[in-house]
Tab-separated table of C-alpha atoms and ligand atoms in Angstrom:
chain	number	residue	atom	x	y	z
E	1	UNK	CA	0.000	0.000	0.000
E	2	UNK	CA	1.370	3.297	-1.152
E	3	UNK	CA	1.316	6.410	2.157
E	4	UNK	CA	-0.882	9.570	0.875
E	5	UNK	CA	2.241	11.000	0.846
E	6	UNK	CA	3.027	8.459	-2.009
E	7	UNK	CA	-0.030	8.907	-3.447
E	8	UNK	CA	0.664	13.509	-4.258
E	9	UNK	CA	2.921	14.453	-7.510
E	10	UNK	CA	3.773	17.480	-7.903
E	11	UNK	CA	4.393	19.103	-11.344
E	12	UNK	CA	7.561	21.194	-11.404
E	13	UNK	CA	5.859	23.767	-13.577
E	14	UNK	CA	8.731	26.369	-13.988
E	15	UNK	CA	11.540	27.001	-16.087
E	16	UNK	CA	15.006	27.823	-14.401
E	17	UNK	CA	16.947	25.249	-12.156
E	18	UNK	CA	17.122	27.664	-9.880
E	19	UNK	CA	13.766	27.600	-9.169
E	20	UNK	CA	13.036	24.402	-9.810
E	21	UNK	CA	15.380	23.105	-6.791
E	22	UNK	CA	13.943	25.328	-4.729
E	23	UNK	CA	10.577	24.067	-4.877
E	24	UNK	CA	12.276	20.360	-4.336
E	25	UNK	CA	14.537	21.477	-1.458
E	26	UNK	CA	11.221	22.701	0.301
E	27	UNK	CA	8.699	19.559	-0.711
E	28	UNK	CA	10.769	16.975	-0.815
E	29	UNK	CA	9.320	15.489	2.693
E	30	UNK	CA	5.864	16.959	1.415
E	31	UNK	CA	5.208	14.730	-1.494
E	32	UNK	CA	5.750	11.221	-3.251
E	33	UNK	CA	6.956	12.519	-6.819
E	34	UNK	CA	8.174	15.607	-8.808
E	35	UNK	CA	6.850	15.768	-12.248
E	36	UNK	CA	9.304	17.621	-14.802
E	37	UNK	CA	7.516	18.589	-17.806
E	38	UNK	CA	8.339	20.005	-21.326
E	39	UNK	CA	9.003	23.587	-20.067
E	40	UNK	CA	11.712	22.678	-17.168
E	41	UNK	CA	13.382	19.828	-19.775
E	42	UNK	CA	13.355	21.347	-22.488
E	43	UNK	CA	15.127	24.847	-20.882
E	44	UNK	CA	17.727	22.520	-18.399
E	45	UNK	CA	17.688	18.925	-19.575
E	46	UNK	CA	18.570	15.619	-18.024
E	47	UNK	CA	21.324	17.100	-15.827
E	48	UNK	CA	18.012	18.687	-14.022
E	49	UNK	CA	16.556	15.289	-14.043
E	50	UNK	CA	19.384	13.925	-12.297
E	51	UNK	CA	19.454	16.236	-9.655
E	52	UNK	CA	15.785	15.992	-8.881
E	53	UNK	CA	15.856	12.387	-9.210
E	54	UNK	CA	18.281	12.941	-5.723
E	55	UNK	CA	15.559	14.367	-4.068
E	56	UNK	CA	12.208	12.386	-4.983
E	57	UNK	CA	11.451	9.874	-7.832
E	58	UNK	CA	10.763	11.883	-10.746
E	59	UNK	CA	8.078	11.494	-13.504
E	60	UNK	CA	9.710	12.664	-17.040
E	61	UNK	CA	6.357	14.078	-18.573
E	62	UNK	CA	7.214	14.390	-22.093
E	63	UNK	CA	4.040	12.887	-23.798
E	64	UNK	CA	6.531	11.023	-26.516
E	65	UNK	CA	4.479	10.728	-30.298
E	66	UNK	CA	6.478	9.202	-32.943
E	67	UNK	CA	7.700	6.248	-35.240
E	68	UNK	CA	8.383	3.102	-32.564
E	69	UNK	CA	12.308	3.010	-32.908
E	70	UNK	CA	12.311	6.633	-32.174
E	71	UNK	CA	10.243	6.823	-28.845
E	72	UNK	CA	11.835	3.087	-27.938
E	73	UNK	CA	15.139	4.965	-28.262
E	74	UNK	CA	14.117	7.680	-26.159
E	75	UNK	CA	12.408	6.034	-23.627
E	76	UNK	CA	15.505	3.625	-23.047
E	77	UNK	CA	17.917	7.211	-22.410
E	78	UNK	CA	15.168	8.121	-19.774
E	79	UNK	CA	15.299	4.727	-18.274
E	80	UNK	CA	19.225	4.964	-18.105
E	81	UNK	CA	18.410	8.409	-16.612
E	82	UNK	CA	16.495	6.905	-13.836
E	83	UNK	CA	13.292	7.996	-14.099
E	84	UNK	CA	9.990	6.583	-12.209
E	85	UNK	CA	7.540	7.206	-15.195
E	86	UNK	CA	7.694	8.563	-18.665
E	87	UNK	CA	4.738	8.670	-20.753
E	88	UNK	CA	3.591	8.408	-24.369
E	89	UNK	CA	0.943	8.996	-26.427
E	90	UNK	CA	-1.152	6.003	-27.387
E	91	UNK	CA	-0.428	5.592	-30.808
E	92	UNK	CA	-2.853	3.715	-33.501
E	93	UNK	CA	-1.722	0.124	-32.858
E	94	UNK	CA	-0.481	1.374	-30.065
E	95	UNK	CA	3.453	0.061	-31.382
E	96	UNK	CA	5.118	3.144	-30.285
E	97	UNK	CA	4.663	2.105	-26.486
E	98	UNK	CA	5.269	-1.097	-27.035
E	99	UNK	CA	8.448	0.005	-27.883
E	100	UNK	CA	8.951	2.219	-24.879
E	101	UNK	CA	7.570	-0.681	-22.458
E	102	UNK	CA	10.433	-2.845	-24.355
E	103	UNK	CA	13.082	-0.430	-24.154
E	104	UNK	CA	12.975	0.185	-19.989
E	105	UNK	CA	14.180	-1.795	-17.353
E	106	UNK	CA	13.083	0.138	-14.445
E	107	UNK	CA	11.284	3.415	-15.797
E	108	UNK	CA	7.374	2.338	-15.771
E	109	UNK	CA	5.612	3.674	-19.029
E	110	UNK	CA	2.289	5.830	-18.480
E	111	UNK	CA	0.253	6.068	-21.378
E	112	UNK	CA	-1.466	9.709	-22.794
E	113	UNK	CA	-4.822	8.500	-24.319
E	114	UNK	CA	-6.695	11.835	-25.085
E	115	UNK	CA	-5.268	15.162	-23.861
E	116	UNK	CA	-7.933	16.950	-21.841
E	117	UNK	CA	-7.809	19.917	-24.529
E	118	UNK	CA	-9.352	17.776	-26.873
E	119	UNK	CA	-12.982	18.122	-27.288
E	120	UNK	CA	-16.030	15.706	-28.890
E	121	UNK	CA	-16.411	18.204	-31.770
E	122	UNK	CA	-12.290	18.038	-32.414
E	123	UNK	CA	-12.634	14.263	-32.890
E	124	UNK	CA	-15.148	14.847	-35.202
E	125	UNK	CA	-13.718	16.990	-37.335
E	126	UNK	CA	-10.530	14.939	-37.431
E	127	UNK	CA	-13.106	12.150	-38.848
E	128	UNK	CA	-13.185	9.922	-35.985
E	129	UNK	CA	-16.720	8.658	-35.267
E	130	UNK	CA	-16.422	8.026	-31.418
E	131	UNK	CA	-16.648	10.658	-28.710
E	132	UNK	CA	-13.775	11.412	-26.291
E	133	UNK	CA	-15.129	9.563	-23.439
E	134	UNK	CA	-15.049	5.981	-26.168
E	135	UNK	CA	-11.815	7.045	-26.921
E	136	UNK	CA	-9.907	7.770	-23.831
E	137	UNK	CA	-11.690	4.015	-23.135
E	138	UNK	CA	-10.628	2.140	-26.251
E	139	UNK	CA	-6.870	3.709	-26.113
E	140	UNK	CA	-6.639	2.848	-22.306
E	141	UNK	CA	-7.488	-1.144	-23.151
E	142	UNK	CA	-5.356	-0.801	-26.269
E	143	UNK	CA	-2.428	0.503	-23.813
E	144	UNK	CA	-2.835	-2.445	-21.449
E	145	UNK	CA	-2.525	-4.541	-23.921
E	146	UNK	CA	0.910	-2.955	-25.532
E	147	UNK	CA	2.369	-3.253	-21.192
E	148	UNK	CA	2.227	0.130	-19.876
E	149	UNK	CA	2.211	0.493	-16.253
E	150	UNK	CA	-0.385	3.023	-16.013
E	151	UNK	CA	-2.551	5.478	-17.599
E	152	UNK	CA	-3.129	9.588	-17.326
E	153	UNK	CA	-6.867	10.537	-17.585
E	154	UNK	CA	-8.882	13.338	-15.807
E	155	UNK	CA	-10.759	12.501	-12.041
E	156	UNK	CA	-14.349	12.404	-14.663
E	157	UNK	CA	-12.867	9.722	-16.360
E	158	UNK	CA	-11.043	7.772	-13.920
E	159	UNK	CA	-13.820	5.370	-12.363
E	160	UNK	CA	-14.301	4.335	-16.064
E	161	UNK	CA	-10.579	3.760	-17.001
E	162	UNK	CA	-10.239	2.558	-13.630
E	163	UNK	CA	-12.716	-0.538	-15.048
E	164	UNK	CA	-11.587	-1.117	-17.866
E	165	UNK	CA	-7.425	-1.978	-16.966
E	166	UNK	CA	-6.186	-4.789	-15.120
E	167	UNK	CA	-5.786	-3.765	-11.290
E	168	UNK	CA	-2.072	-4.318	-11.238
E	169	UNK	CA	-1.768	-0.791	-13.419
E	170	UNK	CA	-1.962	2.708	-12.040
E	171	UNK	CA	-4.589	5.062	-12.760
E	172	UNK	CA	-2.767	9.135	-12.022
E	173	UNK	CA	-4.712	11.699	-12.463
E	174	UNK	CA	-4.250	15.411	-12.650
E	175	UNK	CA	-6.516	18.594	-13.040
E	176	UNK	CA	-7.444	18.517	-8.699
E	177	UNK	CA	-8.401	21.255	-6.761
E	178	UNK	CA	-8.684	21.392	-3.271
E	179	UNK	CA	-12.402	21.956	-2.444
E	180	UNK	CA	-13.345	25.694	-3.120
E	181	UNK	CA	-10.348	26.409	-4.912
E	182	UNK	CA	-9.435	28.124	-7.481
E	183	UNK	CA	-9.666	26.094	-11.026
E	184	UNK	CA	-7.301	28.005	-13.201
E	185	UNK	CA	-7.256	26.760	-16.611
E	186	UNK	CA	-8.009	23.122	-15.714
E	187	UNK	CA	-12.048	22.653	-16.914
E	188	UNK	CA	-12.809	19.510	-15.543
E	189	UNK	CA	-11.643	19.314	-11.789
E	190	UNK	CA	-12.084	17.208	-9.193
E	191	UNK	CA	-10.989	17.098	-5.335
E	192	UNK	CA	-8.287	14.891	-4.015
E	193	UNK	CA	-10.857	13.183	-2.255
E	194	UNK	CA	-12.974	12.490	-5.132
E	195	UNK	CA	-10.118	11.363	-7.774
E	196	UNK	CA	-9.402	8.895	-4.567
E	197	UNK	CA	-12.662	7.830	-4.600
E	198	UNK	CA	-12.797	7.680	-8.250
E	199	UNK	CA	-9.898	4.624	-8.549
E	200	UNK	CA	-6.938	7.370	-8.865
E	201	UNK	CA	-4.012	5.521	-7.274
E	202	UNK	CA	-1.499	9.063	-7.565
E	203	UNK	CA	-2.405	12.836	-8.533
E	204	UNK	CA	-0.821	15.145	-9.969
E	205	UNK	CA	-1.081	18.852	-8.631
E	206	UNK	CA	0.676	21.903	-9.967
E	207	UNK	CA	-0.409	25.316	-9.053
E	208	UNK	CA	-2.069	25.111	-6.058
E	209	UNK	CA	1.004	24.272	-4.258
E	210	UNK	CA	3.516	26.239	-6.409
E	211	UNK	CA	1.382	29.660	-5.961
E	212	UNK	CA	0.322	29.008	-2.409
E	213	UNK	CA	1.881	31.247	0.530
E	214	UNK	CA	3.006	28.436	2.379
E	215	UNK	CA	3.570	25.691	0.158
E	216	UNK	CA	4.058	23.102	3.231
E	217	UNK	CA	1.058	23.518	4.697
E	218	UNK	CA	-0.987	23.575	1.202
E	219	UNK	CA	0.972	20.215	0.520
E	220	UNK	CA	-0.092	18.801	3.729
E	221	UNK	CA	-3.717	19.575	3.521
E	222	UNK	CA	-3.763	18.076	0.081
E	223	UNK	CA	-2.226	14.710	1.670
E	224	UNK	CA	-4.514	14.337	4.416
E	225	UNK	CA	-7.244	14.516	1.871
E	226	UNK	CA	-6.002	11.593	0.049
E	227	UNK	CA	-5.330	9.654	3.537
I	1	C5P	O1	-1.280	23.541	-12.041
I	1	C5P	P1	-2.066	22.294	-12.248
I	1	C5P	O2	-2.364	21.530	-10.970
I	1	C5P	O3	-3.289	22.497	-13.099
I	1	C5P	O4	-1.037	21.380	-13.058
I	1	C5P	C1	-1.355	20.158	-13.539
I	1	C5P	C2	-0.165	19.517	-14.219
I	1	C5P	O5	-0.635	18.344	-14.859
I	1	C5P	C3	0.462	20.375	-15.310
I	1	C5P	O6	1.867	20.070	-15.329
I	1	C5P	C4	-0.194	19.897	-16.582
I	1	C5P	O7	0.647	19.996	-17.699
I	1	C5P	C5	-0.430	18.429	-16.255
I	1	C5P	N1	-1.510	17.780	-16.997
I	1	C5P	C6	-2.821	18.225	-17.008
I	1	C5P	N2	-3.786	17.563	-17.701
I	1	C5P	C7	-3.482	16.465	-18.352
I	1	C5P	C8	-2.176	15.984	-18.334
I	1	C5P	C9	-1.211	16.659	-17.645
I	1	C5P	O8	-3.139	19.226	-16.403
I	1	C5P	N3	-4.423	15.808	-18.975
């Protein structure tokens, strides 16, 4: 069984190392995880990785889309890197994270099915004849299939992913909000409570610890929700 500590990543959602250890040095006994996404790795690279990967496990959140050897050659540098998760896009066939699963020894591969930007209407007018809620469902079997570890999807969507994998795979879910918060950006939110409730083993939280006045204590009260 994995401690609510365990159970909160938090999204290193900045752009200089500076800052970036700074927020580690302070949370590192706060949370389970520090997710590095496309804006911290692509401005310091894997020597930030490294150095975060001192501090906490680190998921390497670079949604990988391309031809199999390609991603199966990236995903094995981020496995000798030392990463905890990496994910990639569910490709059609789903080959490309086959390739990734293949390529790691210890890095588990998290599967992207459909971003959470992507709306009924864009599916449509990309010709597919399924909504998103079909798709998210029929990429998350597909990705079980192809070995992934686990799969990203929204709290709304994670009792029904959370049914259709195997129970031996992970189910991490971001876009929470403490209750009564503030929702930025993210449209469909849910509470850390609720994603719990919905079969989320991990979430993933961003801005309402990074912009908090005392980051600690907004940690901690996210933590005891998920206890
Ligand atoms: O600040 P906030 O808690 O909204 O940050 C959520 C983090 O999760 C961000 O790093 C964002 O890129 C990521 N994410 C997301 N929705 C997804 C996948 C990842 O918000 N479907």
């Amino acid at each position: 069984m994995m401690t609510p500590k365990e159970r909160l990543i938090f999204a290193l959602d900045v752009s200089t190392r500076r800052e970036a250890l700074a927020l580690c040095d302070e949370l590192a006994g706060e949370v389970g995880m520090f997710k590095v996404g496309l804006e911290l790795f692509v401005s310091e690279g894997p020597d930030l990785v490294r150095e975060v990967a001192r501090r906490a496990p680190v998921f390497l959140d670079l949604k990988l889309h391309d031809i199999p050897a390609t991603v199966g050659r990236a995903a094995a540098v981020a496995d000798r890197l030392g990463v905890h998760y990496l994910t990639v896009h569910v490709d059609e066939g789903g080959r490309s994270l086959a390739a990734a699963v293949e390529a790691c020894s210890a890095t588990r591969i998290l599967g992207i099915t459909v971003l959470t930007s992507i709306s009924d209407a864009d599916l449509q007018a990309a010709g597919l004849s399924t909504n998103v809620e079909q798709t998210v469902l029929q990429r998350a079997q597909l990705a079980a299939e192809r070995g992934v570890a686990g799969i990203v999807c929204s709290g709304q969507e994670a009792s029904r992913v959370r049914e259709a994998i195997p129970k031996s795979m992970e189910v991490i879910t971001p876009g929470v909000r403490p209750a009564g918060t503030n929702a930025d950006d993210q449209a469909r939110v849910v509470t850390p409570a609720m994603a719990r409730l919905a079969g989320a083993d991990r979430i993933v939280v961003g801005r309402p610890i990074r912009d908090a006045k005392d980051r600690v204590s907004a940690a901690r009260a996210l933590v005891a929700e998920l206890g």
